[in-house]
Coordinates of C-alpha atoms in Angstrom, one line a residue:
X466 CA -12.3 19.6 3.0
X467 CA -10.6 17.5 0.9
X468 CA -9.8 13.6 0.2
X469 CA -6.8 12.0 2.0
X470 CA -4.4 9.0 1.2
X471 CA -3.1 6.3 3.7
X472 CA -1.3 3.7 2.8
X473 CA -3.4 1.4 5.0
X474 CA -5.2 -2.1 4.9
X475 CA -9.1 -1.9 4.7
X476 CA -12.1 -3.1 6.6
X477 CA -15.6 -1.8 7.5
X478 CA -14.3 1.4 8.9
X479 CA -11.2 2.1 6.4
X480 CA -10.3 3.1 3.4
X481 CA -7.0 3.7 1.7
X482 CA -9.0 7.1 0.3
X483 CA -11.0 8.9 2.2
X484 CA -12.5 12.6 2.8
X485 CA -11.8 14.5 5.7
X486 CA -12.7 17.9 6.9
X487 CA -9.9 20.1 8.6
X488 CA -10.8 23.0 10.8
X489 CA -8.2 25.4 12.2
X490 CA -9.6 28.9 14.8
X491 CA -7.1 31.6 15.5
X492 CA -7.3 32.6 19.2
X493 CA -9.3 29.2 20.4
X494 CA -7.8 26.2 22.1
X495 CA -9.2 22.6 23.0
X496 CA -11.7 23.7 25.7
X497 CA -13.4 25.3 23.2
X498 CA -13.3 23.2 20.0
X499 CA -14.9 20.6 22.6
X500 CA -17.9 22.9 23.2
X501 CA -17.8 23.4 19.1
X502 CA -17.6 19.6 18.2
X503 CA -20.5 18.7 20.6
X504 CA -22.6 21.1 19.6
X505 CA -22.1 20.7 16.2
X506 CA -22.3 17.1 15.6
X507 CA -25.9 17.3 18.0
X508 CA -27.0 20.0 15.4
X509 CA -26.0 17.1 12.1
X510 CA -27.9 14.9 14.0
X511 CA -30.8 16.6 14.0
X512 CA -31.0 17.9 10.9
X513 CA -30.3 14.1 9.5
X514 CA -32.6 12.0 11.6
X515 CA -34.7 15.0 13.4
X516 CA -33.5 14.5 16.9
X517 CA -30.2 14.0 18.4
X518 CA -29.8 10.2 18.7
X519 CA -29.4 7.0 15.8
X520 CA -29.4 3.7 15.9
X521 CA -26.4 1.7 14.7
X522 CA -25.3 -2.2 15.2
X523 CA -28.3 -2.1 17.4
X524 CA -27.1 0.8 20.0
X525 CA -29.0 3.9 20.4
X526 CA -26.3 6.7 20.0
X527 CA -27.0 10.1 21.5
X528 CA -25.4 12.9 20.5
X529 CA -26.8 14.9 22.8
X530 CA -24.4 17.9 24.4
X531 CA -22.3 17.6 26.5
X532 CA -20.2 14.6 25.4
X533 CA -18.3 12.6 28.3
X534 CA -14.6 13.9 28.7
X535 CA -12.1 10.8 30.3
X536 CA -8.0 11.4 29.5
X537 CA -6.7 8.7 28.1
X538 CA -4.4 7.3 31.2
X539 CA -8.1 7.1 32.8
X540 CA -9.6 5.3 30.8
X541 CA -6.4 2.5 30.5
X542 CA -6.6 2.9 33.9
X543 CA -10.6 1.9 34.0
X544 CA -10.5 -0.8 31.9
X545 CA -7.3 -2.7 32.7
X546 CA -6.6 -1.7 36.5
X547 CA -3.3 -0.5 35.5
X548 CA -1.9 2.8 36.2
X549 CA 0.4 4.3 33.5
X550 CA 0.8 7.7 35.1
X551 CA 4.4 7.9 36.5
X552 CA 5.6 4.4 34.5
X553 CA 8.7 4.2 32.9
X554 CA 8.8 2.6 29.5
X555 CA 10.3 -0.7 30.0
X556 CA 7.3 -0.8 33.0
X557 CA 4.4 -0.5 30.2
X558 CA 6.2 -2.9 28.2
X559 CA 6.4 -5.6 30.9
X560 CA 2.5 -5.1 31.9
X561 CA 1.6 -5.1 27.6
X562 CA 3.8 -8.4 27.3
X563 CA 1.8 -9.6 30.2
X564 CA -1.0 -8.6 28.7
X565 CA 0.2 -10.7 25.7
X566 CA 0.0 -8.3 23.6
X567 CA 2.2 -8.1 20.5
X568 CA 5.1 -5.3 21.6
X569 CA 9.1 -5.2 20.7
X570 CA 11.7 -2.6 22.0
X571 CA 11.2 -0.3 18.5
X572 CA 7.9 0.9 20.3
X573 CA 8.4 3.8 22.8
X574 CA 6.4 5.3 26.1
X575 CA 4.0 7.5 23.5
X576 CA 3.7 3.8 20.9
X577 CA 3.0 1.7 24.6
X578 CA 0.0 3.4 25.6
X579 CA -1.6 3.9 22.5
X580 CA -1.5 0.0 22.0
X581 CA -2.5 -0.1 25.4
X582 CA -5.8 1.8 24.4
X583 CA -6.5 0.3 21.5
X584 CA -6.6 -3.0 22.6
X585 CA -8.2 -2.5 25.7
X586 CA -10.5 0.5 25.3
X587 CA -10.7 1.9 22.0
X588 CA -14.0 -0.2 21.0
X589 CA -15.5 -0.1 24.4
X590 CA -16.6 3.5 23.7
X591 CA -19.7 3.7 22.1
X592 CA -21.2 6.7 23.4
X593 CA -19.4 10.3 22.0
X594 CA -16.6 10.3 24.5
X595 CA -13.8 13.0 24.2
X596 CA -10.6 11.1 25.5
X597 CA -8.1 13.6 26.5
X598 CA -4.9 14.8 27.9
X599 CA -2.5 12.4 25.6
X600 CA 1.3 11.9 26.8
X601 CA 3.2 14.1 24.8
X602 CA 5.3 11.4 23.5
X603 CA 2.0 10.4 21.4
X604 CA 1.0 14.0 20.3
X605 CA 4.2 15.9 18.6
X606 CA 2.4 18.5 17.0
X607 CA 0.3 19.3 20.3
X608 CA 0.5 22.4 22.9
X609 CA 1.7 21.0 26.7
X610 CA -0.7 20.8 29.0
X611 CA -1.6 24.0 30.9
X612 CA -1.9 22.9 34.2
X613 CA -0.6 19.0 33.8
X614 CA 3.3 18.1 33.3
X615 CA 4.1 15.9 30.4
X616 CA 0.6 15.6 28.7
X617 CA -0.7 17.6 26.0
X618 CA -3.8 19.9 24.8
X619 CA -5.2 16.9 22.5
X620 CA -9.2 14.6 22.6
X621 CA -10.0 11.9 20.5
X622 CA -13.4 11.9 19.9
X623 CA -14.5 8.1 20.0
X624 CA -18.2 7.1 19.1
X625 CA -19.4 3.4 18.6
X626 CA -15.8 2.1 19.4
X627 CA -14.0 4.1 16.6
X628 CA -12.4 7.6 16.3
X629 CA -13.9 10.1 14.5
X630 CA -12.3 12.7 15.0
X631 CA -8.6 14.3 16.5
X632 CA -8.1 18.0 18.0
X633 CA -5.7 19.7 19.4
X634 CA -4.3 23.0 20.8
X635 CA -1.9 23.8 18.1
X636 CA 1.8 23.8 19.0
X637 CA 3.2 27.3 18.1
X638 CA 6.2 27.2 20.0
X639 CA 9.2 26.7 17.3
X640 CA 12.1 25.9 19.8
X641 CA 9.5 23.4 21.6
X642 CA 8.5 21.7 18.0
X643 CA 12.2 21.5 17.1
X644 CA 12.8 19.5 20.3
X645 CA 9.4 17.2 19.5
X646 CA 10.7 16.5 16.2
X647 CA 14.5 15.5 17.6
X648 CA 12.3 13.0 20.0
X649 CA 10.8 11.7 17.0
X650 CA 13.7 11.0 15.5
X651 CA 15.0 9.1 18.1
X652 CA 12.1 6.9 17.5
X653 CA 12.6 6.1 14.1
X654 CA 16.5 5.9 15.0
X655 CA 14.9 2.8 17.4
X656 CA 12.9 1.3 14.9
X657 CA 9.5 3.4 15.1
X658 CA 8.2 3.3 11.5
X659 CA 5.7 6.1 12.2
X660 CA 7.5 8.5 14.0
X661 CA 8.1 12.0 12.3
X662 CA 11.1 13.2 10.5
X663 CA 12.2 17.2 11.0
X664 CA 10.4 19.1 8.7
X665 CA 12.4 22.6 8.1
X666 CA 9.7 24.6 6.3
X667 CA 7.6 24.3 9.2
X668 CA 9.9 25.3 11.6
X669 CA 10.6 28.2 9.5
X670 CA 6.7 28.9 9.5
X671 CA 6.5 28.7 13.5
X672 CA 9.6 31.2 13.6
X673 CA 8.0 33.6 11.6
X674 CA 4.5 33.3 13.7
X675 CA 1.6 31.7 14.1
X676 CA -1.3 32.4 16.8
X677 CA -2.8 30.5 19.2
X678 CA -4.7 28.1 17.2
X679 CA -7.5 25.3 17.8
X680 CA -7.2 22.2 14.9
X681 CA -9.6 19.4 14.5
X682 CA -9.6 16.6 11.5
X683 CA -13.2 14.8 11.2
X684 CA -13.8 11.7 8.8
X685 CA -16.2 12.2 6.6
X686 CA -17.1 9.0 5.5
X687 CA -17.6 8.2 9.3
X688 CA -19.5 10.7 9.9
X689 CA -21.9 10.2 7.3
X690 CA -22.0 6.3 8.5
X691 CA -23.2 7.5 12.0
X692 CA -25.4 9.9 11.2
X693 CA -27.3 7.7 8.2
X694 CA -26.9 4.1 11.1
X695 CA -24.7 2.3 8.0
X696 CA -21.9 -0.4 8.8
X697 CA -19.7 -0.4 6.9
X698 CA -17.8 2.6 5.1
X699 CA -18.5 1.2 1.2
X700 CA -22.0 2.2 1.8
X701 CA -21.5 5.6 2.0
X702 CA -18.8 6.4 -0.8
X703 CA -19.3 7.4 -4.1
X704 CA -16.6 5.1 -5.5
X705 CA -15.4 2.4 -2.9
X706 CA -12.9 -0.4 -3.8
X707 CA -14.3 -3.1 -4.9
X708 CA -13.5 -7.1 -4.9
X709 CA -11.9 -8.0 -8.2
X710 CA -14.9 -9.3 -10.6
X711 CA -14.9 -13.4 -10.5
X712 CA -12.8 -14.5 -14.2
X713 CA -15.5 -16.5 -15.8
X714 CA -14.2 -19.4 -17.3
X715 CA -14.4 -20.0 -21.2
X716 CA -13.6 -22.4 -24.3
X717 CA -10.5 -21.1 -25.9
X718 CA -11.4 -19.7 -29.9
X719 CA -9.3 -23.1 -30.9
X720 CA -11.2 -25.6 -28.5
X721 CA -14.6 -23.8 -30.3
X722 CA -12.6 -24.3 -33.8
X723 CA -12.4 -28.2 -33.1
X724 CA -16.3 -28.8 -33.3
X725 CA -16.4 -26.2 -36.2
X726 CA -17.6 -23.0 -34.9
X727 CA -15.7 -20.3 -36.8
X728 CA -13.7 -17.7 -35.1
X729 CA -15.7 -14.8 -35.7
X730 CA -19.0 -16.6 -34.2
X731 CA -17.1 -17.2 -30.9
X732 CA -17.3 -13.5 -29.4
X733 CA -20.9 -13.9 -30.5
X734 CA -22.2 -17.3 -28.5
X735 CA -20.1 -15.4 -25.7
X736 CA -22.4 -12.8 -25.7
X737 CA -25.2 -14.9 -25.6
X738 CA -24.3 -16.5 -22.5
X739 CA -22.5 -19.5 -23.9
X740 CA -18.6 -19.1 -22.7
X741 CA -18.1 -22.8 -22.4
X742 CA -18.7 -25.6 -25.4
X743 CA -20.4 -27.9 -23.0
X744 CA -23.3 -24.8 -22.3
X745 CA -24.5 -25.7 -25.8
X746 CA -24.7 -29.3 -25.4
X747 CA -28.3 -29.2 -24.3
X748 CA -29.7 -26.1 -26.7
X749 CA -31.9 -27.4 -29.8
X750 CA -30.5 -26.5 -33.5
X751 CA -32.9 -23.7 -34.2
X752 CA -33.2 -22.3 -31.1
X753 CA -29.5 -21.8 -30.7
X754 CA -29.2 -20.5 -34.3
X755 CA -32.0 -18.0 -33.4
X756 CA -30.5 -16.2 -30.2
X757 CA -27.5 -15.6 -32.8
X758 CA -29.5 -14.1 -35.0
X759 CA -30.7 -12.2 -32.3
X760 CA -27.1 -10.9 -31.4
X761 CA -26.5 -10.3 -35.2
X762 CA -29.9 -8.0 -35.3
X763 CA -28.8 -6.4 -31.5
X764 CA -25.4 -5.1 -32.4
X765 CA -25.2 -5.0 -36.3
X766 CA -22.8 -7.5 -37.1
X767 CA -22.6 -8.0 -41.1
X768 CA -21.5 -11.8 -40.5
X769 CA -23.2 -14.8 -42.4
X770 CA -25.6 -16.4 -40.0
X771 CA -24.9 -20.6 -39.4
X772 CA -27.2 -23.0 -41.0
X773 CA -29.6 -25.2 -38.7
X774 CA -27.8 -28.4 -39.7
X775 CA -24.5 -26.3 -39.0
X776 CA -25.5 -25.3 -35.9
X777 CA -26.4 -29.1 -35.1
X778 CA -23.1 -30.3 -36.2
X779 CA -21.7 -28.2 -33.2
X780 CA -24.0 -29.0 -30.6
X781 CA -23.7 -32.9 -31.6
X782 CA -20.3 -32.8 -31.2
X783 CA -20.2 -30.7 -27.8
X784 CA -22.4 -33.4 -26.6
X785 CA -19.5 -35.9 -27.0
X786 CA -16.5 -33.8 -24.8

């Protein structure tokens, strides 16, 4: 478990930093870390709220095992009508422009869909659904499909219309990653600004061995959002970003010097809450001349205290500006 970087934008459900928990089993593949994630998020649940369901934005969330399981052509497929499953690229791209959605030649097959599901499906989920079987142009990193041609070992795990978490059945082929990553750069080669360069040293690591292997990434800050109901991720980080503090305006030191407050009483009317010469206009003498006193006596300050009639000089003259 550790924090992650992405140089991202931010809304309710992102954050440039953010913590995630990565998993990896020897010997297990997806069928299993689907059984694992559902029973372990039911078990959170629990333990959090004391029985398997929360309320958030007003929806009752169950995450009661089992979890629906819909691949991802399905689900295009069940909330737009159209069929992706045998369509060549320039195809997709003709129904997303249709669609008016914004797409360019850069994006490929793998880029297609997945704008295809996030615009059309992505938010619809609110229930825990597991959306599977993902092209393999979208999953480079991801083990082919046992029994289906051209898709992958790889859910998304979706839950009140965002993903919280992504699985796979590791890739541990090395000539089959090598080919992926030539793929990928064909995409970048197009214009793809997030496809994948070749990385060597992992390669290398495949050709020396690696088992059979089950991966999952969970957001932690998301997770803690749906199991404590909270809307927006700033509510459940130690530190989030916050909005630049509003820059109060004040009377420059010289615009103070021109009704005859001295320099170093400036920082000191500040500090009482007087950061323009017009807040003084309405104070009396004395009183005014006491809450310095009272800054003098709070922090120490071995300065020479104004006179009444001095301090009515100043607030005469602030009343003319």
């Amino acid at each position: 478990m550790g924090k992650n970087f992405r140089n991202e934008g931010m809304d309710k459900t992102h954050n440039p930093e953010f913590t995630c928990m990565e998993l990896y089993v020897s010997y297990k593949d997806l069928l299993w870390g689907m059984d694992f994630t559902e029973k372990m998020l039911e078990e959170i649940c629990t333990a959090v709220n004391g029985k398997p369901e929360v309320e958030i934005d007003g929806n009752i969330i169950s995450f009661k095992a089992p979890f629906r399981r819909l691949p991802i052509l399905d689900a295009i497929k069940e909330k737009t009508g159209f069929d992706c499953d045998g369509k060549t690229e320039d195809e997709i791209r003709a129904f997303c422009l249709s669609k008016g959605m914004d797409v360019d030649e850069t994006m490929g097959k793998g880029k297609l869909i997945d704008e295809l599901f996030g615009e059309f499906c992505e938010g619809t989920f609110i229930q825990p659904t597991f959306i599977t079987d993902y092209p393999v142009e979208m999953s480079p990193l991801t083990k082919m499909h046992r029994s289906k041609p051209g898709l992958t070992e790889r859910f998304e795990l979706m839950v009140n219309g965002k993903e919280l978490a992504n699985a796979y059945s590791e890739l541990n082929d090395p000539i089959d990653q090598e080919e992926r990553f030539i793929e990928q750069m064909k995409l970048a080669d197009k214009g793809d600004d997030e496809a994948m360069i070749i990385d060597h040293d992992f390669l290398r690591a495949l050709q020396y061995g690696m088992p059979p292997t089950f991966g999952i990434g969970i957001g932690i800050d998301r997770l803690v959002m749906l199991m404590t109901g909270k809307f927006a991720i700033g509510e459940v980080m130690l530190f989030p970003q916050m909005k630049p503090e509003k820059k109060i305006p004040q009377s420059s030191v010289a615009e103070w010097a021109e009704i005859g407050v001295p320099e170093d009483i400036v920082p000191v009317l500040r500090k009482a809450g007087f950061n323009l010469i017009t807040n003084i206009k309405d104070e009396k003498p004395q009183g005014l001349q006491q809450k310095i006193g009272e800054i003098f006596k709070k922090y120490k300050l071995d300065l020479q205290k104004p006179s009444v009639d001095e301090v009515q000089q100043w607030i005469e003259r602030a009343a003319k500006l």
